[in-house]
Short mmCIF file of C-alpha atoms in Angstrom, two decimals:
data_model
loop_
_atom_site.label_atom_id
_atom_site.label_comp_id
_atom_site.label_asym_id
_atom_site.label_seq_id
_atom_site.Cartn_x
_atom_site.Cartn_y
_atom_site.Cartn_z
CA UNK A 36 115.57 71.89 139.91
CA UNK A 37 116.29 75.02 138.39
CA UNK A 38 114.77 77.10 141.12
CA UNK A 39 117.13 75.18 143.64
CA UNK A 40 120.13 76.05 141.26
CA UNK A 41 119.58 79.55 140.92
CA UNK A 42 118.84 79.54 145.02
CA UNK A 43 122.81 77.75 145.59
CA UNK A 44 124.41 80.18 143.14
CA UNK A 45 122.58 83.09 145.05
CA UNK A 46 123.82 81.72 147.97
CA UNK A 47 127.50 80.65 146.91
CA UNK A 48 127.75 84.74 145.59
CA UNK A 49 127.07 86.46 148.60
CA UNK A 50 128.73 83.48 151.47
CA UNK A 51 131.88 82.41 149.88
CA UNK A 52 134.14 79.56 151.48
CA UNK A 53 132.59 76.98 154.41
CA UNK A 54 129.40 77.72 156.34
CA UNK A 55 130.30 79.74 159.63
CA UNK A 56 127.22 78.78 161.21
CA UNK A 57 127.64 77.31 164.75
CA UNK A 58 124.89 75.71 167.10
CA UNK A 59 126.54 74.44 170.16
CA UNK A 60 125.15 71.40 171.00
CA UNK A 61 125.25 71.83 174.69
CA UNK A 62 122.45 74.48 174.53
CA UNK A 63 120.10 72.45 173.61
CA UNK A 64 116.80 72.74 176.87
CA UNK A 65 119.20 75.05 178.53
CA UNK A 66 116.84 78.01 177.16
CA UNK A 67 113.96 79.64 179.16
CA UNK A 68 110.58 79.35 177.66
CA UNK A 69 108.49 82.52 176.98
CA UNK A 70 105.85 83.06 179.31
CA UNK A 71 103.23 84.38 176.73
CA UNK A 72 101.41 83.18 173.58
CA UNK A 73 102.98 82.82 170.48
CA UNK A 74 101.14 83.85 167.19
CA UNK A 75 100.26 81.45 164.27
CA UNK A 76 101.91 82.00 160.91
CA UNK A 77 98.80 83.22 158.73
CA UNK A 78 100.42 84.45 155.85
CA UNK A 79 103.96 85.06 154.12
CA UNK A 80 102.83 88.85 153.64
CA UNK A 81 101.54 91.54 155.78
CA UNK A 82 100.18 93.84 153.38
CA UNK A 83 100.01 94.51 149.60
CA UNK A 84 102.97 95.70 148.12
CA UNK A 85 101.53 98.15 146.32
CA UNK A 86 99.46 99.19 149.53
CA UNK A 87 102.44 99.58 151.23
CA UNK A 88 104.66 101.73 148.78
CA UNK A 89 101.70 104.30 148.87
CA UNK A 90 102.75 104.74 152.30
CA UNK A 91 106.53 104.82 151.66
CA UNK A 92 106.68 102.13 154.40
CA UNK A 93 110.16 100.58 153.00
CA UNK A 94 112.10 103.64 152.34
CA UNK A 95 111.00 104.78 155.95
CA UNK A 96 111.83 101.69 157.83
CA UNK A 97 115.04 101.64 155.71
CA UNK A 98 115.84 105.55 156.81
CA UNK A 99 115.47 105.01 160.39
CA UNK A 100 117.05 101.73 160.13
CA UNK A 101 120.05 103.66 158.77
CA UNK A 102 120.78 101.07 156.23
CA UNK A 103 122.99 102.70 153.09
CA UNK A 104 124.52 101.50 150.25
CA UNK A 105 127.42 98.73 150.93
CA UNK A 106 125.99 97.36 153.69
CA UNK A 107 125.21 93.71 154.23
CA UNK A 108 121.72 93.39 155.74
CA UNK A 109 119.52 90.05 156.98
CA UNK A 110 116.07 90.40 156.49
CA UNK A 111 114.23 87.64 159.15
CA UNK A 112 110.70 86.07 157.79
CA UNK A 113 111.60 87.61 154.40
CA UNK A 114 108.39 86.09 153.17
CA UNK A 115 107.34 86.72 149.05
CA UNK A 116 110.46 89.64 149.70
CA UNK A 117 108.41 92.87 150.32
CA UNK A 118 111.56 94.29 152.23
CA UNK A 119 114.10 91.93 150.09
CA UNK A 120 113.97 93.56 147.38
CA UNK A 121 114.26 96.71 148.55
CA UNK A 122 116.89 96.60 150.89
CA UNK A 123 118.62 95.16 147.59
CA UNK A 124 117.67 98.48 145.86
CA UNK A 125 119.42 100.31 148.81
CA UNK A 126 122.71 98.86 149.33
CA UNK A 127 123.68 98.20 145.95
CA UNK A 128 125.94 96.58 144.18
CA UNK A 129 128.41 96.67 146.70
CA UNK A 130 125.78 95.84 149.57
CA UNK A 131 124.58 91.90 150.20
CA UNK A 132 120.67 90.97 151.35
CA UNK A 133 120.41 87.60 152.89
CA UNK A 134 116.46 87.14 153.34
CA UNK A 135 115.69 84.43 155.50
CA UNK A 136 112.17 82.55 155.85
CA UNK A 137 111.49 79.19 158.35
CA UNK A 138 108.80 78.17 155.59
CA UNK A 139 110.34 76.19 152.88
CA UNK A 140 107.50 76.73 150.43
CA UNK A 141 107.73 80.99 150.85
CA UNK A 142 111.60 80.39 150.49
CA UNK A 143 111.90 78.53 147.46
CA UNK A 144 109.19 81.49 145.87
CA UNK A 145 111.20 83.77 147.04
CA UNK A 146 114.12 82.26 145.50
CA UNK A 147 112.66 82.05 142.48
CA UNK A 148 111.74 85.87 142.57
CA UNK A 149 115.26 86.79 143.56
CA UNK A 150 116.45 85.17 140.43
CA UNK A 151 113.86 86.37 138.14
CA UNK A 152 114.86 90.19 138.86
CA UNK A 153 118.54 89.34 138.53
CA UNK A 154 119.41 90.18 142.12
CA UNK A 155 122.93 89.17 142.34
CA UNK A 156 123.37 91.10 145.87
CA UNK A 157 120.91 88.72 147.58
CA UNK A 158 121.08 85.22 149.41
CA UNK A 159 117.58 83.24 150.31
CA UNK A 160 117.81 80.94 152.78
CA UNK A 161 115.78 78.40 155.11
CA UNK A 162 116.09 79.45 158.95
CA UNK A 163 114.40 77.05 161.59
CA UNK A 164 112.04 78.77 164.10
CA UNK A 165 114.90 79.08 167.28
CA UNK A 166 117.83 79.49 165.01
CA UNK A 167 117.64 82.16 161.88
CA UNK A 168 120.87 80.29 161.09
CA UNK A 169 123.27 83.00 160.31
CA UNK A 170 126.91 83.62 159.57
CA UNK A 171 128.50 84.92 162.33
CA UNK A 172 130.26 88.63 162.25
CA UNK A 173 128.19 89.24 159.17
CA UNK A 174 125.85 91.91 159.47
CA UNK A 175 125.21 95.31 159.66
CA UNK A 176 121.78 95.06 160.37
CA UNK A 177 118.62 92.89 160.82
CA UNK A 178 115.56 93.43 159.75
CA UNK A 179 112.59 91.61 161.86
CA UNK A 180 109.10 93.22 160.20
CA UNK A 181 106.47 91.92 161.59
CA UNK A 182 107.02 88.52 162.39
CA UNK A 183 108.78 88.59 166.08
CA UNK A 184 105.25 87.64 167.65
CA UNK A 185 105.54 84.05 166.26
CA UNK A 186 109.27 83.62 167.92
CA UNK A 187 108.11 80.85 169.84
CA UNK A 188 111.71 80.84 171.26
CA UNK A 189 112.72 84.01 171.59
CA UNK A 190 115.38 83.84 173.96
CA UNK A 191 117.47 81.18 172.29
CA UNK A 192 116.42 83.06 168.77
CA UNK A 193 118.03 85.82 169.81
CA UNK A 194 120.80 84.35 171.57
CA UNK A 195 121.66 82.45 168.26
CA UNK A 196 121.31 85.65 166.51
CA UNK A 197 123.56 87.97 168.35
CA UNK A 198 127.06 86.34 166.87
CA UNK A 199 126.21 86.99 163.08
CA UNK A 200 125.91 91.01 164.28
CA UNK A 201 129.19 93.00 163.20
CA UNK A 202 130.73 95.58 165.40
CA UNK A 203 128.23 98.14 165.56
CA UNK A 204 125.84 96.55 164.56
CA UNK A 205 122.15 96.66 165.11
CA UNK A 206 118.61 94.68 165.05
CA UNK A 207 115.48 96.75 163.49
CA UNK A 208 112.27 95.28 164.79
CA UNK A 209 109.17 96.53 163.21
CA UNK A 210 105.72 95.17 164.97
CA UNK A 211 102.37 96.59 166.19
CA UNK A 212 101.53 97.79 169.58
CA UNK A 213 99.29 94.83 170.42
CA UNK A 214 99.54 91.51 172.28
CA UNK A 215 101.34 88.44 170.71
CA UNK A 216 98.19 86.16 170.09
CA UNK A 217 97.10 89.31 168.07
CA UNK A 218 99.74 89.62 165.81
CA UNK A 219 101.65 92.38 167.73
CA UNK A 220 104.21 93.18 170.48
CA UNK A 221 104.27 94.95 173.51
CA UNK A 222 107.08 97.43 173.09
CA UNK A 223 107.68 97.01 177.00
CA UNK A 224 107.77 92.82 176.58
CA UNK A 225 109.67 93.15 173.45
CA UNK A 226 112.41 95.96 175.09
CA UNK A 227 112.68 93.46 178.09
CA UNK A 228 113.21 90.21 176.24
CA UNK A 229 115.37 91.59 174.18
CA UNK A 230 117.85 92.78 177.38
CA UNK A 231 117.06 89.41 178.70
CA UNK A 232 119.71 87.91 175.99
CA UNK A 233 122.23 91.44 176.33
CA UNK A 234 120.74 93.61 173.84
CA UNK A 235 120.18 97.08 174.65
CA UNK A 236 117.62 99.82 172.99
CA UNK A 237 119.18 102.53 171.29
CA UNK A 238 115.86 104.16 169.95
CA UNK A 239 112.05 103.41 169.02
CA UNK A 240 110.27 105.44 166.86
CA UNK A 241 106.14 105.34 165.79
CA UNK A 242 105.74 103.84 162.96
CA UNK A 243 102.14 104.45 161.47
CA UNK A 244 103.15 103.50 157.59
CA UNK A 245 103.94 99.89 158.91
CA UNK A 246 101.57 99.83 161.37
CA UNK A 247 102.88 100.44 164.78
CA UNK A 248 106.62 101.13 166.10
CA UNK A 249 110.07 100.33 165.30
CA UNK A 250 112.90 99.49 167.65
CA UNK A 251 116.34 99.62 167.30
CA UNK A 252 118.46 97.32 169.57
CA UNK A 253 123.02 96.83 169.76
CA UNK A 254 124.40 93.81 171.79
CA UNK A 255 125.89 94.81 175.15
CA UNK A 256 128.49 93.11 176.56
CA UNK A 257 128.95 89.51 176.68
CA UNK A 258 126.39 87.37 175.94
CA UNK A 259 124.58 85.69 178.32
CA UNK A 260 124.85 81.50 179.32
CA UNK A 261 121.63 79.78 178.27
CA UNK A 262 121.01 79.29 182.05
CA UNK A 263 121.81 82.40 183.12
CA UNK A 264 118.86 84.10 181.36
CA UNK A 265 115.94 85.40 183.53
CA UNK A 266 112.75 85.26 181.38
CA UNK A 267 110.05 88.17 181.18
CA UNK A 268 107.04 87.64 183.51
CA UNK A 269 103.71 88.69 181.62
CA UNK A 270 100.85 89.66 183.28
CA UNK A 271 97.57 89.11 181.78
CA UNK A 272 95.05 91.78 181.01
CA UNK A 273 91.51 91.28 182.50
CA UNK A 274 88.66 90.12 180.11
CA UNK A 275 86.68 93.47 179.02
CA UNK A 276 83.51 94.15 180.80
CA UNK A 277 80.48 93.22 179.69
CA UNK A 278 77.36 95.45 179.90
CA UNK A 279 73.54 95.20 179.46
CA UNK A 280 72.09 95.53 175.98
CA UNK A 281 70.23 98.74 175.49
CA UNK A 282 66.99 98.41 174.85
#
């Protein structure tokens, strides 16, 4: 009970006044599906913390990501708040984190950590896995770290998403250079699903301290109709060879 309170006056603090949340109801099976495998949800982390501060992976992502104090930043499949808590770090008091997690276990312990640290800057909240359920006209970036290769709806996830993204805004996706069922993306499936919905990439850098690349994406022009989006053919790689045992 008192985990639930703390998570309501988290959220009442950073989203004043009535939800502005809208799912139009007459998108519902108008999306395409995505022709590739989706990855299973294995854990709520991808790394130790600690592991991952010994390779400055936050402050890096955050420094490409451009993200500076004052800004109000969504961090997607927050999980136990690796990135959370940082991002709260970096835009300070004046900034606002809402961390958002489709698992309502990993949200109400992330809750709980938020409040335990005092964050006052930070919102947690329970997305649903084709609708991260934002405010619209809210942020000034999204964070996506390593959890866009179980999207099993990516084009109506990011069609959802693209309202809450203020003027200038932008969408940071941080994933490895593998293939979906491995717990990675393809930077050329991910660049092309992404345009699918009217995004457009601005940059993409290496990223070896998280474990592959990040890619920066803006919305460009009007978003698309549900039934006007053209999904991304995949082509399947051939099984490996096999050769004779040496002997």
């Amino acid at each position: 009970m008192l985990v639930g309170l703390a998570g309501l006056t988290l959220l009442a603090g950073c989203e004043p006044g009535p939800p502005r949340v809208k799912k139009p109801v007459d998108t519902v099976g108008k999306f395409p599906a995505a022709d590739r495998p989706v990855a299973h949800i294995v854990s709520s982390r991808w790394s130790t913390e600690e592991a991952r501060d010994r390779l400055n992976e936050a402050s890096e992502v955050m420094d490409k990501s451009g993200i500076k104090p004052g800004m109000t930043v969504a961090d997607i499949g927050a999980g136990e708040g690796y990135y959370t808590i940082r991002l709260a770090q970096r835009v300070g008091k004046d900034g606002r984190v809402l961390a958002e997690d489709i698992v309502a276990g990993v949200r109400d312990a992330l809750a709980e950590r938020v409040a335990r640290e005092r964050l006052d800057n930070v919102s947690v909240r329970l997305g649903e896995a084709d609708n991260p359920k934002l405010p619209d006209n809210s942020f000034d970036r999204i964070l996506m770290v390593h959890m866009y290769h179980e999207i099993a709806e990516p084009y109506e996830f990011l069609w959802r998403m693209r309202a809450s993204l203020r003027p200038g805004g932008e969408v940071v996706v941080v994933d490895a250079k593998r293939r979906t069922q491995d717990h990675g993306t393809p930077p050329s499936l991910l660049k092309c699903e992404f345009a699918a919905v009217g995004y457009t990439l601005v940059e993409m850098h290496d990223m070896p301290s998280a474990g592959g690349y990040l890619a920066v994406f803006r919305a460009a022009g009007s978003r698309p109709e549900p039934e006007a989006i053209k999904p991304c053919v995949t082509v399947s790689s051939p099984p490996p060879a096999t050769s004779a045992a040496a002997g």
